[in-house]
Structure formats: structure tokens, C-alpha cells
């Protein structure tokens, strides 16, 4: 029974062909295509309003040089939100529960921010490794600690997204299994458990959106240090 709980995180395949590529590409099909007309429907208007509000909020602390990342960060945000939300539907697969995918997103973007900082302002980028006013005996230790914390950043991004989504899916499956087991034995307890399951599902919807926002927000903060 315990192994079956983790079967939902196994990458699905059909005739030996991994289907994770379809799961990653599917969200792009669901987005409405903007038109050149002056008057759009409500869905396109809502999509445009959401993207504008998010982009303004995300790029507020960045200078003009960081605004070049607006399209990339906004697209990544919408992509992660859509994948996380679709993963809450029954009989679906959530690609962002795979650490390999999240690290594949986190490492190149983090590395790009580091390279930009080293190219544009190497003194300031290296200055982050040593806080101002550090006592001389602590300089080697702090440099080592700050270097380790710098290289841990992409790992923290990927693990945070993976762990939160995986824990939420496991909790939903555990409580749903408890509801089916308790229904013929103790209907009242089963109904109360189902209410808890409904509230947990609402919480997971919020977590799916918040974790996507946190992923992109931290990436923008890393970018802020290097532009």
C-alpha cells in the first residue's frame, strides 16, 4: 500500500515513450491567443490584466537592465501555475513533482544571473561573498559560507517546489484513502474527513499558485543582486 502512494509521481509512459513531454507542452495549448482587435473577450482581457499586474509587481525592485527578463519571468510564472493547477485534477501527472525538471529550470536561470553579474559588475558580484565590516580572522570562513550559500540557491529552488507539491499530493491521497476506508465503518467520521479533504484541496490550490510565485520571485531577487 505504501508503495502505491508514490506511484502517482512516476513519470508515465505509453509503449515505452515517456509522456512527460506532453504533460509539459499541454499547458501552452490551453492559453487563449491574443488578437489584434481593439475589443477582446473577457478571458483574454483577464489574462492580460493578470500578466500586467504580475509583471509590474515583479519588476518593481529591478532597474531598467532587469526589465529584459520580464517576458521570461512572466512566462515561467504562468507555466508553473498552469502545470501545478492541472496536476491537482484526477488522473493527471504533475511534472513539477520531479526534482529533475525543477532543477532543470532553476540551475540555468540561476547560472544566467550569476554570469550577468560577473560580466556587468564583477566587483559588486564578488562583494556579496564578503559583508562589509567583517573582522579579518572571519574573512576566510565567511567567504566559504557565502560561496556555499550561493551554490545552494538553485538546489533550494528546486527542492522547495518539489517538496511542497509532493507533500500536498501525498496528503490528499492519504486523506482520500481514509475517507473510502471509513465510509462503510463510520460514516460520520468519513464525512468530517471528507470536509477536511475539501479544505486541504483548497489549500493545495493556493500552494500551487504560491509556490510558482515564490519560485519566480526568488529568481527575480537573485537577478536584482546582479543587474
CSV table of C-alpha atoms in Angstrom, one decimal:
chain,number,residue,atom,x,y,z
A,1,UNK,CA,0.0,0.0,0.0
A,2,UNK,CA,2.8,2.4,0.9
A,3,UNK,CA,4.5,2.0,-2.5
A,4,UNK,CA,1.2,2.7,-4.3
A,5,UNK,CA,1.1,6.2,-2.7
A,6,UNK,CA,4.2,7.1,-4.7
A,7,UNK,CA,3.1,5.6,-8.0
A,8,UNK,CA,1.5,8.9,-8.9
A,9,UNK,CA,4.9,10.6,-9.0
A,10,UNK,CA,6.3,8.1,-11.5
A,11,UNK,CA,6.7,9.5,-15.0
A,12,UNK,CA,4.0,7.9,-17.2
A,13,UNK,CA,4.9,6.2,-20.4
A,14,UNK,CA,2.9,4.7,-23.3
A,15,UNK,CA,4.5,1.9,-25.4
A,16,UNK,CA,7.8,2.8,-23.8
A,17,UNK,CA,7.5,6.5,-24.8
A,18,UNK,CA,7.7,9.0,-21.9
A,19,UNK,CA,4.6,11.2,-21.7
A,20,UNK,CA,6.2,13.9,-19.6
A,21,UNK,CA,6.9,15.9,-22.8
A,22,UNK,CA,3.1,16.0,-23.5
A,23,UNK,CA,2.4,17.0,-19.9
A,24,UNK,CA,4.9,19.9,-20.2
A,25,UNK,CA,3.7,21.0,-23.6
A,26,UNK,CA,-0.1,20.7,-22.8
A,27,UNK,CA,-0.4,24.0,-20.8
A,28,UNK,CA,0.6,26.1,-23.8
A,29,UNK,CA,-2.3,24.8,-25.8
A,30,UNK,CA,-4.8,26.0,-23.1
A,31,UNK,CA,-3.8,29.7,-23.2
A,32,UNK,CA,-6.0,31.9,-25.3
A,33,UNK,CA,-4.3,33.6,-28.2
A,34,UNK,CA,-4.3,37.4,-28.1
A,35,UNK,CA,-5.8,39.0,-31.1
A,36,UNK,CA,-5.1,42.4,-32.8
A,37,UNK,CA,-8.7,43.6,-32.3
A,38,UNK,CA,-9.4,46.5,-30.0
A,39,UNK,CA,-12.2,44.7,-28.2
A,40,UNK,CA,-11.3,41.2,-26.8
A,41,UNK,CA,-13.3,38.7,-24.9
A,42,UNK,CA,-13.3,38.6,-21.1
A,43,UNK,CA,-10.8,35.7,-20.9
A,44,UNK,CA,-8.1,37.5,-22.9
A,45,UNK,CA,-8.8,40.7,-21.0
A,46,UNK,CA,-8.4,38.9,-17.7
A,47,UNK,CA,-5.2,37.2,-18.9
A,48,UNK,CA,-3.7,40.5,-20.0
A,49,UNK,CA,-4.7,42.2,-16.7
A,50,UNK,CA,-3.1,39.4,-14.7
A,51,UNK,CA,0.1,39.4,-16.7
A,52,UNK,CA,0.4,43.2,-16.5
A,53,UNK,CA,-0.2,43.2,-12.7
A,54,UNK,CA,2.2,40.4,-12.0
A,55,UNK,CA,4.9,41.8,-14.3
A,56,UNK,CA,4.7,45.3,-12.6
A,57,UNK,CA,4.9,43.8,-9.2
A,58,UNK,CA,7.8,41.5,-10.0
A,59,UNK,CA,9.9,44.1,-11.8
A,60,UNK,CA,9.3,46.9,-9.3
A,61,UNK,CA,12.6,46.5,-7.4
A,62,UNK,CA,14.6,45.9,-10.5
A,63,UNK,CA,16.4,48.6,-12.5
A,64,UNK,CA,15.9,49.0,-16.3
A,65,UNK,CA,18.5,46.4,-17.1
A,66,UNK,CA,16.5,43.7,-15.3
A,67,UNK,CA,13.3,44.5,-17.3
A,68,UNK,CA,14.7,42.5,-20.2
A,69,UNK,CA,13.8,39.4,-18.1
A,70,UNK,CA,10.1,40.4,-18.0
A,71,UNK,CA,8.9,38.1,-20.7
A,72,UNK,CA,10.9,35.1,-19.4
A,73,UNK,CA,9.8,35.5,-15.8
A,74,UNK,CA,6.1,36.2,-16.6
A,75,UNK,CA,6.1,33.1,-19.0
A,76,UNK,CA,7.7,31.0,-16.4
A,77,UNK,CA,5.2,32.1,-13.7
A,78,UNK,CA,2.2,31.3,-15.9
A,79,UNK,CA,3.7,28.0,-17.0
A,80,UNK,CA,4.4,26.8,-13.4
A,81,UNK,CA,1.0,27.9,-12.2
A,82,UNK,CA,-0.8,26.0,-15.0
A,83,UNK,CA,1.2,22.8,-14.5
A,84,UNK,CA,0.7,22.9,-10.8
A,85,UNK,CA,-3.1,23.5,-11.1
A,86,UNK,CA,-3.5,20.8,-13.8
A,87,UNK,CA,-1.7,18.4,-11.5
A,88,UNK,CA,-4.5,18.7,-9.0
A,89,UNK,CA,-7.0,17.2,-11.4
A,90,UNK,CA,-7.8,13.5,-11.0
A,91,UNK,CA,-5.8,11.0,-13.1
A,92,UNK,CA,-3.2,13.6,-14.1
A,93,UNK,CA,0.6,13.8,-13.7
A,94,UNK,CA,2.4,16.8,-12.2
A,95,UNK,CA,5.8,17.3,-13.9
A,96,UNK,CA,6.9,19.8,-11.2
A,97,UNK,CA,6.9,16.9,-8.6
A,98,UNK,CA,10.0,15.7,-10.4
A,99,UNK,CA,13.2,17.2,-9.0
A,100,UNK,CA,15.0,16.8,-12.3
A,101,UNK,CA,12.5,19.2,-14.0
A,102,UNK,CA,12.7,21.8,-11.3
A,103,UNK,CA,16.5,21.7,-11.2
A,104,UNK,CA,16.5,21.9,-15.0
A,105,UNK,CA,14.6,25.2,-14.6
A,106,UNK,CA,16.4,26.5,-11.6
A,107,UNK,CA,20.0,25.9,-12.5
A,108,UNK,CA,20.2,27.6,-15.9
A,109,UNK,CA,18.3,30.6,-14.7
A,110,UNK,CA,20.4,31.0,-11.6
A,111,UNK,CA,23.6,30.5,-13.6
A,112,UNK,CA,22.5,33.2,-16.0
A,113,UNK,CA,22.0,35.7,-13.2
A,114,UNK,CA,25.5,34.8,-11.8
A,115,UNK,CA,27.1,35.2,-15.3
A,116,UNK,CA,25.4,38.5,-15.9
A,117,UNK,CA,26.6,39.8,-12.5
A,118,UNK,CA,30.2,38.6,-13.2
A,119,UNK,CA,30.1,40.2,-16.6
A,120,UNK,CA,28.5,43.6,-15.8
A,121,UNK,CA,29.7,44.3,-12.3
A,122,UNK,CA,32.3,41.7,-11.2
A,123,UNK,CA,33.4,43.8,-8.1
A,124,UNK,CA,29.8,44.1,-6.8
A,125,UNK,CA,29.1,40.4,-7.6
A,126,UNK,CA,32.2,39.2,-5.7
A,127,UNK,CA,31.5,41.7,-2.9
A,128,UNK,CA,28.4,39.7,-1.9
A,129,UNK,CA,30.7,37.0,-0.7
A,130,UNK,CA,32.2,39.2,2.0
A,131,UNK,CA,29.9,41.5,4.0
A,132,UNK,CA,31.3,44.9,4.8
A,133,UNK,CA,33.0,45.4,8.2
A,134,UNK,CA,33.9,41.7,8.7
A,135,UNK,CA,36.7,41.0,11.2
A,136,UNK,CA,39.9,39.9,9.5
A,137,UNK,CA,40.0,36.4,11.2
A,138,UNK,CA,36.5,35.6,10.0
A,139,UNK,CA,37.1,36.6,6.3
A,140,UNK,CA,38.1,33.1,5.1
A,141,UNK,CA,35.2,31.4,6.9
A,142,UNK,CA,32.6,33.9,5.7
A,143,UNK,CA,33.8,33.6,2.1
A,144,UNK,CA,33.5,29.8,2.2
A,145,UNK,CA,30.0,30.1,3.8
A,146,UNK,CA,28.7,32.7,1.3
A,147,UNK,CA,30.1,30.7,-1.6
A,148,UNK,CA,28.3,27.5,-0.4
A,149,UNK,CA,25.1,29.5,0.1
A,150,UNK,CA,25.4,30.9,-3.4
A,151,UNK,CA,25.7,27.4,-4.9
A,152,UNK,CA,22.9,26.1,-2.8
A,153,UNK,CA,20.4,28.6,-4.2
A,154,UNK,CA,19.3,26.6,-7.3
A,155,UNK,CA,19.1,23.4,-5.2
A,156,UNK,CA,16.8,25.2,-2.7
A,157,UNK,CA,14.6,26.5,-5.5
A,158,UNK,CA,14.1,23.0,-7.0
A,159,UNK,CA,13.8,21.2,-3.7
A,160,UNK,CA,11.3,23.7,-2.3
A,161,UNK,CA,8.9,23.4,-5.3
A,162,UNK,CA,9.3,19.6,-5.4
A,163,UNK,CA,8.8,19.1,-1.7
A,164,UNK,CA,5.7,21.3,-1.3
A,165,UNK,CA,3.9,19.8,-4.2
A,166,UNK,CA,4.8,16.2,-3.3
A,167,UNK,CA,3.7,16.6,0.3
A,168,UNK,CA,0.4,18.1,-0.8
A,169,UNK,CA,-0.3,15.3,-3.2
A,170,UNK,CA,0.5,12.7,-0.6
A,171,UNK,CA,-1.7,14.3,2.0
A,172,UNK,CA,-4.6,14.5,-0.4
A,173,UNK,CA,-4.2,10.8,-1.4
A,174,UNK,CA,-3.8,9.7,2.3
A,175,UNK,CA,-6.9,11.5,3.4
A,176,UNK,CA,-8.9,10.4,0.4
A,177,UNK,CA,-7.9,6.8,1.1
A,178,UNK,CA,-9.0,7.3,4.7
A,179,UNK,CA,-12.4,8.6,3.6
A,180,UNK,CA,-13.1,5.5,1.4
A,181,UNK,CA,-12.0,3.2,4.3
A,182,UNK,CA,-14.1,4.9,6.9
A,183,UNK,CA,-17.2,5.4,4.8
A,184,UNK,CA,-18.7,1.9,5.4
A,185,UNK,CA,-17.4,1.7,9.0
A,186,UNK,CA,-18.0,5.2,10.5
A,187,UNK,CA,-20.0,7.4,8.1
A,188,UNK,CA,-19.9,10.4,10.4
A,189,UNK,CA,-16.2,10.4,10.7
A,190,UNK,CA,-15.9,9.8,7.0
A,191,UNK,CA,-18.0,12.9,6.2
A,192,UNK,CA,-15.8,15.0,8.6
A,193,UNK,CA,-12.7,13.6,6.9
A,194,UNK,CA,-14.2,14.5,3.5
A,195,UNK,CA,-14.7,18.1,4.7
A,196,UNK,CA,-11.1,18.2,5.8
A,197,UNK,CA,-10.1,16.8,2.4
A,198,UNK,CA,-12.1,19.6,0.7
A,199,UNK,CA,-10.3,22.3,2.8
A,200,UNK,CA,-7.0,20.6,2.1
A,201,UNK,CA,-7.7,20.7,-1.7
A,202,UNK,CA,-8.4,24.4,-1.5
A,203,UNK,CA,-5.1,24.8,0.4
A,204,UNK,CA,-3.3,22.9,-2.3
A,205,UNK,CA,-4.7,25.2,-4.9
A,206,UNK,CA,-3.3,28.1,-3.0
A,207,UNK,CA,0.0,26.3,-2.5
A,208,UNK,CA,0.2,25.5,-6.3
A,209,UNK,CA,-0.1,29.2,-7.1
A,210,UNK,CA,2.1,30.5,-4.2
A,211,UNK,CA,5.0,28.1,-4.9
A,212,UNK,CA,5.1,29.1,-8.6
A,213,UNK,CA,5.1,32.8,-7.5
A,214,UNK,CA,7.8,32.1,-4.9
A,215,UNK,CA,10.0,30.3,-7.5
A,216,UNK,CA,9.9,33.3,-9.9
A,217,UNK,CA,10.1,35.9,-7.1
A,218,UNK,CA,13.3,34.4,-5.7
A,219,UNK,CA,14.7,34.2,-9.2
A,220,UNK,CA,14.0,37.9,-9.6
A,221,UNK,CA,15.7,38.6,-6.3
A,222,UNK,CA,18.8,36.8,-7.5
A,223,UNK,CA,18.6,38.8,-10.7
A,224,UNK,CA,18.3,42.0,-8.6
A,225,UNK,CA,21.7,41.4,-7.0
A,226,UNK,CA,23.5,41.1,-10.3
A,227,UNK,CA,22.0,43.8,-12.5
